[in-house]
Coordinates of C-alpha atoms in Angstrom, one line a residue:
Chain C
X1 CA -23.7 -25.5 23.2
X2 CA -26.3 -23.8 25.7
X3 CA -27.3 -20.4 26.5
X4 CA -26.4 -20.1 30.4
X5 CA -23.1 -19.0 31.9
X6 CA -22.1 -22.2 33.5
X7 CA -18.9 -23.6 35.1
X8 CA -20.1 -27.0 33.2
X9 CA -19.9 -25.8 29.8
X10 CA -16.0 -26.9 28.8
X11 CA -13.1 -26.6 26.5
X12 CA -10.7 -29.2 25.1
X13 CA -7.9 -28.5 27.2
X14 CA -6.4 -29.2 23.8
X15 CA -8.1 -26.1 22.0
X16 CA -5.8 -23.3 20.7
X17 CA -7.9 -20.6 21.9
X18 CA -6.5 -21.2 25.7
X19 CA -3.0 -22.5 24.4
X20 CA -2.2 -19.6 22.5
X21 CA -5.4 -17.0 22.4
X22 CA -5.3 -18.3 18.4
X23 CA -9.2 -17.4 18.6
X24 CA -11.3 -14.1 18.4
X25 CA -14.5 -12.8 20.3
X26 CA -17.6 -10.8 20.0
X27 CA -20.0 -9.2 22.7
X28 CA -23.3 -8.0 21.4
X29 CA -26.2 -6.1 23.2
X30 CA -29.1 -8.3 22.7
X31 CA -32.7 -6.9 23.8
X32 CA -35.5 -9.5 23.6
X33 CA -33.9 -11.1 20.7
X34 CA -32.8 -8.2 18.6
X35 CA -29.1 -7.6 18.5
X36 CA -27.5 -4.2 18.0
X37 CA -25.3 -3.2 15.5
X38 CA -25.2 -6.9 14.4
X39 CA -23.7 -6.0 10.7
X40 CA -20.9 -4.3 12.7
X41 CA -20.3 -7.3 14.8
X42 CA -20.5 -9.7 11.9
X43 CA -18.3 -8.0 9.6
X44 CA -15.5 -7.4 12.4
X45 CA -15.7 -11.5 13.2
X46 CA -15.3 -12.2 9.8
X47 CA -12.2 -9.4 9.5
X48 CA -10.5 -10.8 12.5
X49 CA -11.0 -14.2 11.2
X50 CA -9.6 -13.4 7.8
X51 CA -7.1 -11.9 9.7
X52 CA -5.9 -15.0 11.6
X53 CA -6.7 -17.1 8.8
X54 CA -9.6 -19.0 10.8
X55 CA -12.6 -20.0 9.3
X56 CA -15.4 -18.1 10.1
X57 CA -19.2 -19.5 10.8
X58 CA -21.6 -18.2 8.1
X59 CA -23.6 -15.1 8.7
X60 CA -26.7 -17.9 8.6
X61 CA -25.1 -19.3 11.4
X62 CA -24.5 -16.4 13.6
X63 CA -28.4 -15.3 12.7
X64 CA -29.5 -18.6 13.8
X65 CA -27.9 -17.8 17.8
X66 CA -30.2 -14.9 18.3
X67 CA -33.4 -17.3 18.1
X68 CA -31.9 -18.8 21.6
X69 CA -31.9 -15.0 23.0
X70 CA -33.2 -15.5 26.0
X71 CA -35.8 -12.1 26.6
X72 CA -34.7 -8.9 28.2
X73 CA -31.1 -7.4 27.5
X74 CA -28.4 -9.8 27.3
X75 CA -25.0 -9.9 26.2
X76 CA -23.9 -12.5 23.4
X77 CA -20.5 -13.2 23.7
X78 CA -19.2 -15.3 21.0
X79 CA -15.4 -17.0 21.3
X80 CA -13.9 -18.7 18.1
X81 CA -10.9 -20.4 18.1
X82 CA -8.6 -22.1 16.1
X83 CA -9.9 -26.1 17.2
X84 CA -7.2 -27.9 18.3
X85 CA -4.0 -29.8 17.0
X86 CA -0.8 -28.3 14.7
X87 CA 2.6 -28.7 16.1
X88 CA 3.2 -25.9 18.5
X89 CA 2.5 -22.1 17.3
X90 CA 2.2 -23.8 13.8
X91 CA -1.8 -24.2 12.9
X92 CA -3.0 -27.6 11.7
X93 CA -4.2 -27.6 7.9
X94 CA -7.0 -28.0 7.8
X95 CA -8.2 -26.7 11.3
X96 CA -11.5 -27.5 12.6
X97 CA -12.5 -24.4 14.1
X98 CA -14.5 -24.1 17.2
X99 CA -17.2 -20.9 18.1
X100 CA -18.5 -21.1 21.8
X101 CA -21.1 -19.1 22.6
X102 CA -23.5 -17.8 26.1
X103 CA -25.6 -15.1 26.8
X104 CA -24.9 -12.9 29.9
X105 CA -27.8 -10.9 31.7
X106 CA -27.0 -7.4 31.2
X107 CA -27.9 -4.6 33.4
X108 CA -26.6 -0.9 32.6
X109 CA -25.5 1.5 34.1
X110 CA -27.6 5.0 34.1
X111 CA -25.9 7.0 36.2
X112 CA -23.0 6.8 34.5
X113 CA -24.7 7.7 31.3
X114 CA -26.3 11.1 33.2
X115 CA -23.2 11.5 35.5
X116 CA -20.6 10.9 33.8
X117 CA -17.7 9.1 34.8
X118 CA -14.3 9.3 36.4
X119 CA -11.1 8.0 34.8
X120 CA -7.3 7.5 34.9
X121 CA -4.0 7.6 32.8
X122 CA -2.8 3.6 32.7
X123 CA 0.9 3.3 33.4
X124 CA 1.4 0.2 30.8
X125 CA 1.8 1.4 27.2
X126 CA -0.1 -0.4 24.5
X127 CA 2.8 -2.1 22.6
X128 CA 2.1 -1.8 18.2
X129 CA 1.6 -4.8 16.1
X130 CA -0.6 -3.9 12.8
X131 CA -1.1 -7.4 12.3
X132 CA -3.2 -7.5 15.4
X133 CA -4.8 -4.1 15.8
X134 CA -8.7 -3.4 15.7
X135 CA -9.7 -6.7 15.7
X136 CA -11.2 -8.5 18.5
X137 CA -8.4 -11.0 19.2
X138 CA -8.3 -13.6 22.8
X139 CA -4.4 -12.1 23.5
X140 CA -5.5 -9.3 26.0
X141 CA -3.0 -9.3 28.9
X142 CA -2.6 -6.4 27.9
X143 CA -5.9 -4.9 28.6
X144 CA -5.4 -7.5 32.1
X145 CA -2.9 -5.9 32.4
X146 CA -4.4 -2.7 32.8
X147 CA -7.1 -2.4 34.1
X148 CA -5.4 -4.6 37.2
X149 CA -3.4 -0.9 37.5
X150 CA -6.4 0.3 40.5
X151 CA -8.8 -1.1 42.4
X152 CA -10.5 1.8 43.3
X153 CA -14.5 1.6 42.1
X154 CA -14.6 5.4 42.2
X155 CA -12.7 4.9 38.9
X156 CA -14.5 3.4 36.8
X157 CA -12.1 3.3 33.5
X158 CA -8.4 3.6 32.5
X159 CA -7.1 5.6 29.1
X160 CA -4.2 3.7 27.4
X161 CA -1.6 5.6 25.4
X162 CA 0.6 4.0 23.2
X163 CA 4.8 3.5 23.3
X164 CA 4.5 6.5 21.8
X165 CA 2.6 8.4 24.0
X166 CA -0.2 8.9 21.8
X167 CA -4.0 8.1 22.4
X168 CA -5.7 4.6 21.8
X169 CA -8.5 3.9 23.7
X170 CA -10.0 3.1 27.3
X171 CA -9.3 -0.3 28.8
X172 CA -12.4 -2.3 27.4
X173 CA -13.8 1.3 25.4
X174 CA -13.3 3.4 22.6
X175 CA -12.2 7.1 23.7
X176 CA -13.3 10.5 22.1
X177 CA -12.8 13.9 22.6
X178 CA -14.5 17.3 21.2
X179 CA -12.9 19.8 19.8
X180 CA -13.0 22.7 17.1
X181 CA -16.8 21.6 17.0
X182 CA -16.1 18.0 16.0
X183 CA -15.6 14.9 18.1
X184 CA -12.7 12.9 17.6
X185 CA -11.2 9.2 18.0
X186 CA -7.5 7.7 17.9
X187 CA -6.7 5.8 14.5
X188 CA -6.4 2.1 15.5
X189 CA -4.2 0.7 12.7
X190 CA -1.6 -0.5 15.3
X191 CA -2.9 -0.8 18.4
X192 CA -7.0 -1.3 20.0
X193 CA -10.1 -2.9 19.1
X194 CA -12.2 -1.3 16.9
X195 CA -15.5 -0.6 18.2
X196 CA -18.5 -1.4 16.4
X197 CA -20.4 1.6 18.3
X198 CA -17.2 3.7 17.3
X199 CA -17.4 2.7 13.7
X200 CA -20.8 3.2 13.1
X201 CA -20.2 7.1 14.8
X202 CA -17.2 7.0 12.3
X203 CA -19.2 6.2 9.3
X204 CA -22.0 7.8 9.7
X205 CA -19.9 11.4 10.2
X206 CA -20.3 11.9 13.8
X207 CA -16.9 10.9 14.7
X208 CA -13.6 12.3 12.9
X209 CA -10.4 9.8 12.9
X210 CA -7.3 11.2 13.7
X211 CA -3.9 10.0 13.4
X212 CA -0.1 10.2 16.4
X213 CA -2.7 12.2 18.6
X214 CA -0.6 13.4 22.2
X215 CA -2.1 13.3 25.1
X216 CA -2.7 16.7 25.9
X217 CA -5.3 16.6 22.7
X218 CA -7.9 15.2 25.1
X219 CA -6.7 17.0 28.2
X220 CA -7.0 20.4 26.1
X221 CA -10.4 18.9 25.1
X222 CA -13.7 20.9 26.3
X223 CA -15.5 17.4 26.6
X224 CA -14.9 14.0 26.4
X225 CA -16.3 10.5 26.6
X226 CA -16.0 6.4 26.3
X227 CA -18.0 4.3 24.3
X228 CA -18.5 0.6 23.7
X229 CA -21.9 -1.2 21.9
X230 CA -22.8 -2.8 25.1
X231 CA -21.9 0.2 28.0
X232 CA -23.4 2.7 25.6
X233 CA -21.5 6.5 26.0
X234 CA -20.3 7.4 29.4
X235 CA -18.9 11.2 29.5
X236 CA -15.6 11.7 31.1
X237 CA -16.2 14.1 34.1
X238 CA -12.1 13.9 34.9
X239 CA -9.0 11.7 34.7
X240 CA -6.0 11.5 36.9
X241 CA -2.5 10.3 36.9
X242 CA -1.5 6.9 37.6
X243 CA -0.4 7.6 40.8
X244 CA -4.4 9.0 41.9
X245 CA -2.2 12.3 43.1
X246 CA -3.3 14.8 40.8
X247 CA -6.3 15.3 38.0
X248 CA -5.1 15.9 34.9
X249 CA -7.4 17.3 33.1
X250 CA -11.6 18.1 33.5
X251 CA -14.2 18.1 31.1
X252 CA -17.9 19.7 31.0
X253 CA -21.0 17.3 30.2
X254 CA -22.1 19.9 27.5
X255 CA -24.8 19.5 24.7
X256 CA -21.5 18.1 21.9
X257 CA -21.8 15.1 24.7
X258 CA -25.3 14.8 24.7
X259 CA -25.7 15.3 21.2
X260 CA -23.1 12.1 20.4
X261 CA -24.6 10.1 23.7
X262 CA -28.3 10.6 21.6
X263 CA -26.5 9.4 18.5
X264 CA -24.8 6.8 20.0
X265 CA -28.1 5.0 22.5
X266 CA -30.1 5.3 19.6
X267 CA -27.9 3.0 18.0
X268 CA -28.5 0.5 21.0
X269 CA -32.1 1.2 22.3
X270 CA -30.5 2.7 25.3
X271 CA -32.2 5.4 26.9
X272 CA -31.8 9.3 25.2
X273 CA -32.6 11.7 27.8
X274 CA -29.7 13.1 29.9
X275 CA -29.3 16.9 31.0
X276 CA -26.3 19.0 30.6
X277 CA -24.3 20.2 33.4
Chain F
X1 CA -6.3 -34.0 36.3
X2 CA -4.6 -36.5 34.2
X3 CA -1.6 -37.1 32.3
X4 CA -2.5 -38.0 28.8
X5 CA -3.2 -36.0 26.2
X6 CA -7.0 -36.8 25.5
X7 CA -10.1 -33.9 24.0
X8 CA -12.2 -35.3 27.2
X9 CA -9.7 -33.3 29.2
X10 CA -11.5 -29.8 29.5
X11 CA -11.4 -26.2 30.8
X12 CA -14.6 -24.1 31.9
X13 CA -15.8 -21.8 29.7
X14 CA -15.1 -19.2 31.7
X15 CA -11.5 -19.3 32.3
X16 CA -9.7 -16.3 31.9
X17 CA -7.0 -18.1 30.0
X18 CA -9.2 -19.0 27.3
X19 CA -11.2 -15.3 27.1
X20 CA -8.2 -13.4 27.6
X21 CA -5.0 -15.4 27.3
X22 CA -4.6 -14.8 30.9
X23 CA -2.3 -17.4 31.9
X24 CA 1.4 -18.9 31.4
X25 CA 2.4 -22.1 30.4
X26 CA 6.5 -24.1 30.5
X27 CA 6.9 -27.3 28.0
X28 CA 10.0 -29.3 30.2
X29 CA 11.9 -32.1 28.5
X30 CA 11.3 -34.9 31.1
X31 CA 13.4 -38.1 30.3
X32 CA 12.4 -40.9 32.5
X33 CA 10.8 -38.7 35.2
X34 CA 14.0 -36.8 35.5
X35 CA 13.1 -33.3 33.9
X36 CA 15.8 -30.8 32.2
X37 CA 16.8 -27.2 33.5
X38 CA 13.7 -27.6 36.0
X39 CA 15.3 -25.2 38.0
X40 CA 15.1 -22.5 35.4
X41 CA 11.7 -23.6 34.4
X42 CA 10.2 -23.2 37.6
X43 CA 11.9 -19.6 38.5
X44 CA 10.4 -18.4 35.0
X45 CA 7.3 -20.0 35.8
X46 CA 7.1 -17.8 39.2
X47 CA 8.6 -14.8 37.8
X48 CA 5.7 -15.0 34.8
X49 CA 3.0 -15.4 37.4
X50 CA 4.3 -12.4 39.6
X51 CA 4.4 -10.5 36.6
X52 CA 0.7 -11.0 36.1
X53 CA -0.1 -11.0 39.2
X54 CA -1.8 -14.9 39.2
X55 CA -0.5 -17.1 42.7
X56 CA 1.7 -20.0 41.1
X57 CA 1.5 -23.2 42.1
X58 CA 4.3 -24.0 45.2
X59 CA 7.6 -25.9 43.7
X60 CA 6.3 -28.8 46.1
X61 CA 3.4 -29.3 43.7
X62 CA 5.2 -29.1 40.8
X63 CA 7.8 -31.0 41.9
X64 CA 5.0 -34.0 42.5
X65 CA 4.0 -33.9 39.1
X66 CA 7.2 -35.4 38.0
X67 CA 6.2 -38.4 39.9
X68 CA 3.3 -38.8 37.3
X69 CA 5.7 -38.7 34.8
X70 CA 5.6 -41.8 31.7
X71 CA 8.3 -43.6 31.3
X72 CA 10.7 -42.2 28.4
X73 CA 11.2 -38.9 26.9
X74 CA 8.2 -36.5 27.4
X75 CA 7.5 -33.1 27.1
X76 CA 5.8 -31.9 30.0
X77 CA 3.2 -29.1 29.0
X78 CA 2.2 -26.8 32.1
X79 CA -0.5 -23.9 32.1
X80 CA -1.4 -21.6 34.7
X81 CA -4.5 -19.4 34.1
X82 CA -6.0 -16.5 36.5
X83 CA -9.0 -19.2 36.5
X84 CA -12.8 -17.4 35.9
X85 CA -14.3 -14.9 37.4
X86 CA -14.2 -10.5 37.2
X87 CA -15.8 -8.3 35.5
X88 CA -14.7 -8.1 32.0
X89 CA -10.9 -7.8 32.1
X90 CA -11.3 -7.0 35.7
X91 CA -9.2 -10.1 37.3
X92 CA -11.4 -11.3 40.4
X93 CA -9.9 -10.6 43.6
X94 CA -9.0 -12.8 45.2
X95 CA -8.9 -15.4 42.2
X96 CA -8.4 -18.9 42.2
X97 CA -5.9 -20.1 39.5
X98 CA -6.1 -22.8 37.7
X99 CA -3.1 -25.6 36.5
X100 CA -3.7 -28.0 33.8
X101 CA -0.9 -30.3 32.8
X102 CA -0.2 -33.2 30.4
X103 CA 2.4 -35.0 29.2
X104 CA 2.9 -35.2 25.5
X105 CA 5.4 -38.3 24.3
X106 CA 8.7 -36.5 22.7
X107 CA 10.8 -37.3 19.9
X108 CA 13.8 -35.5 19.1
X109 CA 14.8 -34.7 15.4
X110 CA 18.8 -35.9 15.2
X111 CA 19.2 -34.9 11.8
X112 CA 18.8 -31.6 12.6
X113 CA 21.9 -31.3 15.3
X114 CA 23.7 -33.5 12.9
X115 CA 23.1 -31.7 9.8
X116 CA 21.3 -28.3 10.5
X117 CA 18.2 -26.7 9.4
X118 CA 17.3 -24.4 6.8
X119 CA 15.7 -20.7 8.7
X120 CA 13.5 -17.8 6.9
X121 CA 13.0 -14.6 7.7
X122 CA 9.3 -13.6 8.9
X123 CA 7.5 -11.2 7.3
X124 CA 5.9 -10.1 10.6
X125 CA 7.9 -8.2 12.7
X126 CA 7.4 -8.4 16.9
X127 CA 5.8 -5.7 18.7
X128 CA 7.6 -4.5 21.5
X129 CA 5.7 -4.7 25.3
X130 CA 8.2 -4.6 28.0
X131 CA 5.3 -6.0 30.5
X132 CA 5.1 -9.2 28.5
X133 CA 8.9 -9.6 27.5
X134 CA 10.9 -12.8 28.5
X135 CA 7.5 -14.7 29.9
X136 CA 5.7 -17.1 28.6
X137 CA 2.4 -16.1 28.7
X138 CA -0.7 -17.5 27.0
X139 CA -0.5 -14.7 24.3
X140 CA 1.0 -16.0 21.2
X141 CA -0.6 -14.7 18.5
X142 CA 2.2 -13.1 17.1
X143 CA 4.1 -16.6 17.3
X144 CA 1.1 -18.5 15.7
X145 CA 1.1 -15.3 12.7
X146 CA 4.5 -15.9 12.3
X147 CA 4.2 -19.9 11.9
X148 CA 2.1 -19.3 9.2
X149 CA 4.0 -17.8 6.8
X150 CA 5.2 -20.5 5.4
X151 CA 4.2 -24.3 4.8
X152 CA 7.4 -25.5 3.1
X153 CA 8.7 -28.1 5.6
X154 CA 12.4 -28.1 4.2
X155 CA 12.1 -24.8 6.0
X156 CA 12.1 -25.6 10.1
X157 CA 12.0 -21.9 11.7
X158 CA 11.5 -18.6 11.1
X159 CA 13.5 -15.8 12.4
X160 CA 11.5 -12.4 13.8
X161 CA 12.9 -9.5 14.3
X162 CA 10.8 -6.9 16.4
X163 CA 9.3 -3.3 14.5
X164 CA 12.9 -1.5 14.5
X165 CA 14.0 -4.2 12.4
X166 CA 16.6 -5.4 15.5
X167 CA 17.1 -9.4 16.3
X168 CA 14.7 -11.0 18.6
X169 CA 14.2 -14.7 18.5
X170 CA 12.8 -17.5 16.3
X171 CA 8.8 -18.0 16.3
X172 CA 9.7 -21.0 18.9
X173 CA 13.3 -21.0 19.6
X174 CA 16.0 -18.3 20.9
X175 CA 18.5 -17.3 18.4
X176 CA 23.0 -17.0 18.7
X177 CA 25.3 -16.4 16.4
X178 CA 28.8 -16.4 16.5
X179 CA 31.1 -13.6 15.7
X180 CA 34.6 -12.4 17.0
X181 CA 35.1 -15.7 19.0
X182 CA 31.8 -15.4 21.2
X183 CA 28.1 -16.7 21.2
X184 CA 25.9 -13.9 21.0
X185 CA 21.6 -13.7 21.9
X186 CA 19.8 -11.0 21.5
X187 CA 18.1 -9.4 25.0
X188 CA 14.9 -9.8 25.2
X189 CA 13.6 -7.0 27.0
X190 CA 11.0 -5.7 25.0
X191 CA 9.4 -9.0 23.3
X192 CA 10.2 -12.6 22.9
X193 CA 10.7 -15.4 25.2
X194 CA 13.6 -16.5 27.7
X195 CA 13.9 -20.0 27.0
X196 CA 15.6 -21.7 29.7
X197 CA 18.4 -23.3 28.0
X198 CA 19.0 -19.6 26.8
X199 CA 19.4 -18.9 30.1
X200 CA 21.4 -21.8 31.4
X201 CA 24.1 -20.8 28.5
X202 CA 24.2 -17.2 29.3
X203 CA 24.9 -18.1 33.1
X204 CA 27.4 -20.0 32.4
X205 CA 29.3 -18.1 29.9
X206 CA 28.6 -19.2 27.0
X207 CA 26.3 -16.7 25.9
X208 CA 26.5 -13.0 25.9
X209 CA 23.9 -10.9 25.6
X210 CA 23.2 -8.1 23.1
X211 CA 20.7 -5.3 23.2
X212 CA 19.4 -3.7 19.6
X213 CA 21.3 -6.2 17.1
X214 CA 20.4 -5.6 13.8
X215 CA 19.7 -8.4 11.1
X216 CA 22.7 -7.7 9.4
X217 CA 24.7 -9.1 12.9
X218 CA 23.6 -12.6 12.3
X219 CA 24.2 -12.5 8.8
X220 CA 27.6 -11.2 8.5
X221 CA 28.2 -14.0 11.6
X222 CA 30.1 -16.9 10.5
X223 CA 27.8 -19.3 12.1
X224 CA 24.7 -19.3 13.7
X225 CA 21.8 -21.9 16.0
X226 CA 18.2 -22.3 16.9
X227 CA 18.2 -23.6 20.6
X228 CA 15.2 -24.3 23.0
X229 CA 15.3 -26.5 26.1
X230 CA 12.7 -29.2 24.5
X231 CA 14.6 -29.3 21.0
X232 CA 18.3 -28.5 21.7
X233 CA 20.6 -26.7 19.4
X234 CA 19.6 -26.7 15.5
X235 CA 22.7 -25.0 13.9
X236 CA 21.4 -22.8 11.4
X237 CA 23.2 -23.9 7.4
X238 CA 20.8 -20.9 5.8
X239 CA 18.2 -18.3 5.5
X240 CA 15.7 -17.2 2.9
X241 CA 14.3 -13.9 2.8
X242 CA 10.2 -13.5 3.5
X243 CA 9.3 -14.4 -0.6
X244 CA 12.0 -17.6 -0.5
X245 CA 13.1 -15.4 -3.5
X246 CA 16.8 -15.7 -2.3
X247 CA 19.3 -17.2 0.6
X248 CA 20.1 -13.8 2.7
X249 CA 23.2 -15.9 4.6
X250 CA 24.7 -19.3 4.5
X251 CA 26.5 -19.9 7.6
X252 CA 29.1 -23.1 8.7
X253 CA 28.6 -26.2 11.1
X254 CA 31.7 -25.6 12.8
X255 CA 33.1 -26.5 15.9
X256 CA 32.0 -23.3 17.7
X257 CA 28.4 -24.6 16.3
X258 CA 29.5 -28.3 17.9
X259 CA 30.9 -26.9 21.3
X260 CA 27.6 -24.8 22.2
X261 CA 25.8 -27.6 21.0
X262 CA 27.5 -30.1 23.2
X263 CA 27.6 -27.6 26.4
X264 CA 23.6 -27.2 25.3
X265 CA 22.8 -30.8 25.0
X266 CA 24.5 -32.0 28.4
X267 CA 22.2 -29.6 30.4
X268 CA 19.3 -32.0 28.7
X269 CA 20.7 -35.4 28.5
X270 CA 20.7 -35.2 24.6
X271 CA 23.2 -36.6 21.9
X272 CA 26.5 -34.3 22.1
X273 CA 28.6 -36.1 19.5
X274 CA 28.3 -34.6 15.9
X275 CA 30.8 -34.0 13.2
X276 CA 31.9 -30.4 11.7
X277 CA 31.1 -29.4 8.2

């Protein structure tokens, strides 16, 4: 393995991870070595790998890749997968697992942190499958799927709803809303990646999980925002309808926003400091 | 590219079929050079690749790689990714696609159209995406979750049925059963794939199509089959529930079994000659 993103670095055309997606991944913020919210990213590898019933690289293992950190802020993104061999879907016993790994210069986006951002309502419904949702899994047409709905770069994210109409998550982020004095984000118990940014909010009280919420929860919303552990919290100035013909819904970039956005970039080492509109 | 299967064959890092399953693949019976239902592979393969929005390979190309074909009975293993490139789950625009391909020596398991196979029923239950139904995309989690649920080999397939509890498919095969004088399979407009031999019986008659069939269809049927266009037709002699606590049907070899299975193994050049239990 090596540390740069490189069209010579390769896969067994064999592995499992491209026939299938049998394989998780991990992206961590890495700044000049130090990762963020590592526990968070550990723990969720080794969940997901449980899950699958892949065998996951030790925690010594994992510590052992941030001494190739190359300085400045970086993204580690980590792929395991299954190894190769079975016949068909069926997993070979033992497997040999494989974990690829690279780190990706990162460069954030500030304006969108003090701005705010502008979204839409995807058209595809997030299908429900317990046995796959919060982890980190490779099978995300889905999330292809939709963020291939617009092209325009005015828009910079897309809120998925589930069969049911009821809120998940953003595209490639976690989704919360404010309300009654308390932020809140969708339950992910049968559809979305948990976020280790959004559990850590969870955990540590900032964030309230809520259950079969509709859609007009966040439009009634006063504020709103998406959040992933690399991106950090971008506000969510407005969202419109699939068909970019009408906005839906608009929401203030008010202190509850600024107050989570602190909470949250302290957790990464991103900046703090944003006024309120 | 090359035509044996071989771990010094490799994919880039990068490619989008590996980080996100973004791809399709077809597995073709090809006997002597001459493949089976290539027809129906192909239009599936295209219709997959418009679905996600990845340019397929023209049938010219494809059609050459029969010429590379080994002599004998192969299996011909196809897969299309979006190649690398975008930003996150962004697909690049435009991309350039990539097609691996290999051919994998086949051998066909007779005493399974002779005698049958013994089924389960899978604990996991499908979700239901109608933008991934009937393709065969690089997603297959669910299949690969499914497969390993049991080890027992006396037990060949498992049956799925999707979160309403309603027929859908084996985790590698389509599903029929027989009931007032016709062959009945499940639609598979909502999850599952459309194998081509599936397809090939439902055009010609053989076949009709059900929407919403609940489990206790197949097991109040009098006989029931496995089919795929690599396999054939597997009549189906039982099925144990998820905890092999208990048989929940036992179902006849009979000639209904033997006529699909002869109609089915013509379209791929197989054995049609068995006797009737």
């Amino acid at each position: 393995m090596t540390d740069t993103i490189d069209d010579a670095l390769t896969v067994p055309l064999t592995d499992r991870g491209l026939a299938y997606g049998d394989g998780l991944f991990e992206t961590v913020l890495v700044r000049d070595g130090v990762p963020a919210l590592w526990h968070e990213h550990c723990e969720r590898f080794a969940l997901g790998a449980q899950r699958l019933g892949i065998e996951a690289p030790s925690r010594e293992w994992l510590d052992a890749l941030l001494e190739r950190a190359p300085a400045g802020l970086q993204v580690l993104k980590i792929i395991l997968t299954r190894g190769s061999g079975g016949r068909g879907y069926r997993p070979p016993m033992p497997a040999t697992p494989r974990c690829y790994w690279q780190f990706i210069p990162f460069t954030p986006m500030p304006a969108r942190w003090e701005s705010g951002i502008e979204a839409r309502l995807c058209r595809l419904k997030l299908g429900r499958q317990r046995a796959l949702a919060g982890i980190k899994h490779l099978n995300r047409l889905e999330n292809v799927m939709a963020r291939q709905e617009w092209q325009d770069d005015a828009i910079a994210e897309g809120i998925l709803l589930n069969d049911l109409d009821q809120l998940v998550e953003a595209t490639a982020m976690n989704l919360a809303w404010h309300e009654h004095g308390q932020w809140w984000t969708p339950a992910l118990t049968e559809c979305g990646v948990e976020g280790t940014l959004r559990r850590a909010l969870v955990e540590s009280g900032q964030l309230a999980v809520v259950s079969a919420a509709p859609l007009s929860r966040l439009l009634q919303a006063r504020s709103a925002c998406l959040l992933n552990s690399v991106q950090g919290l971008w506000p969510i100035t407005q969202c419109c309808d699939p068909d970019n013909q009408h906005v839906l819904a608009r929401w203030q970039i008010d202190e509850p926003v600024r107050h989570l956005q602190r909470e949250a970039h302290r957790l990464l080492g991103h900046a703090t400091t944003f006024s309120t509109s």
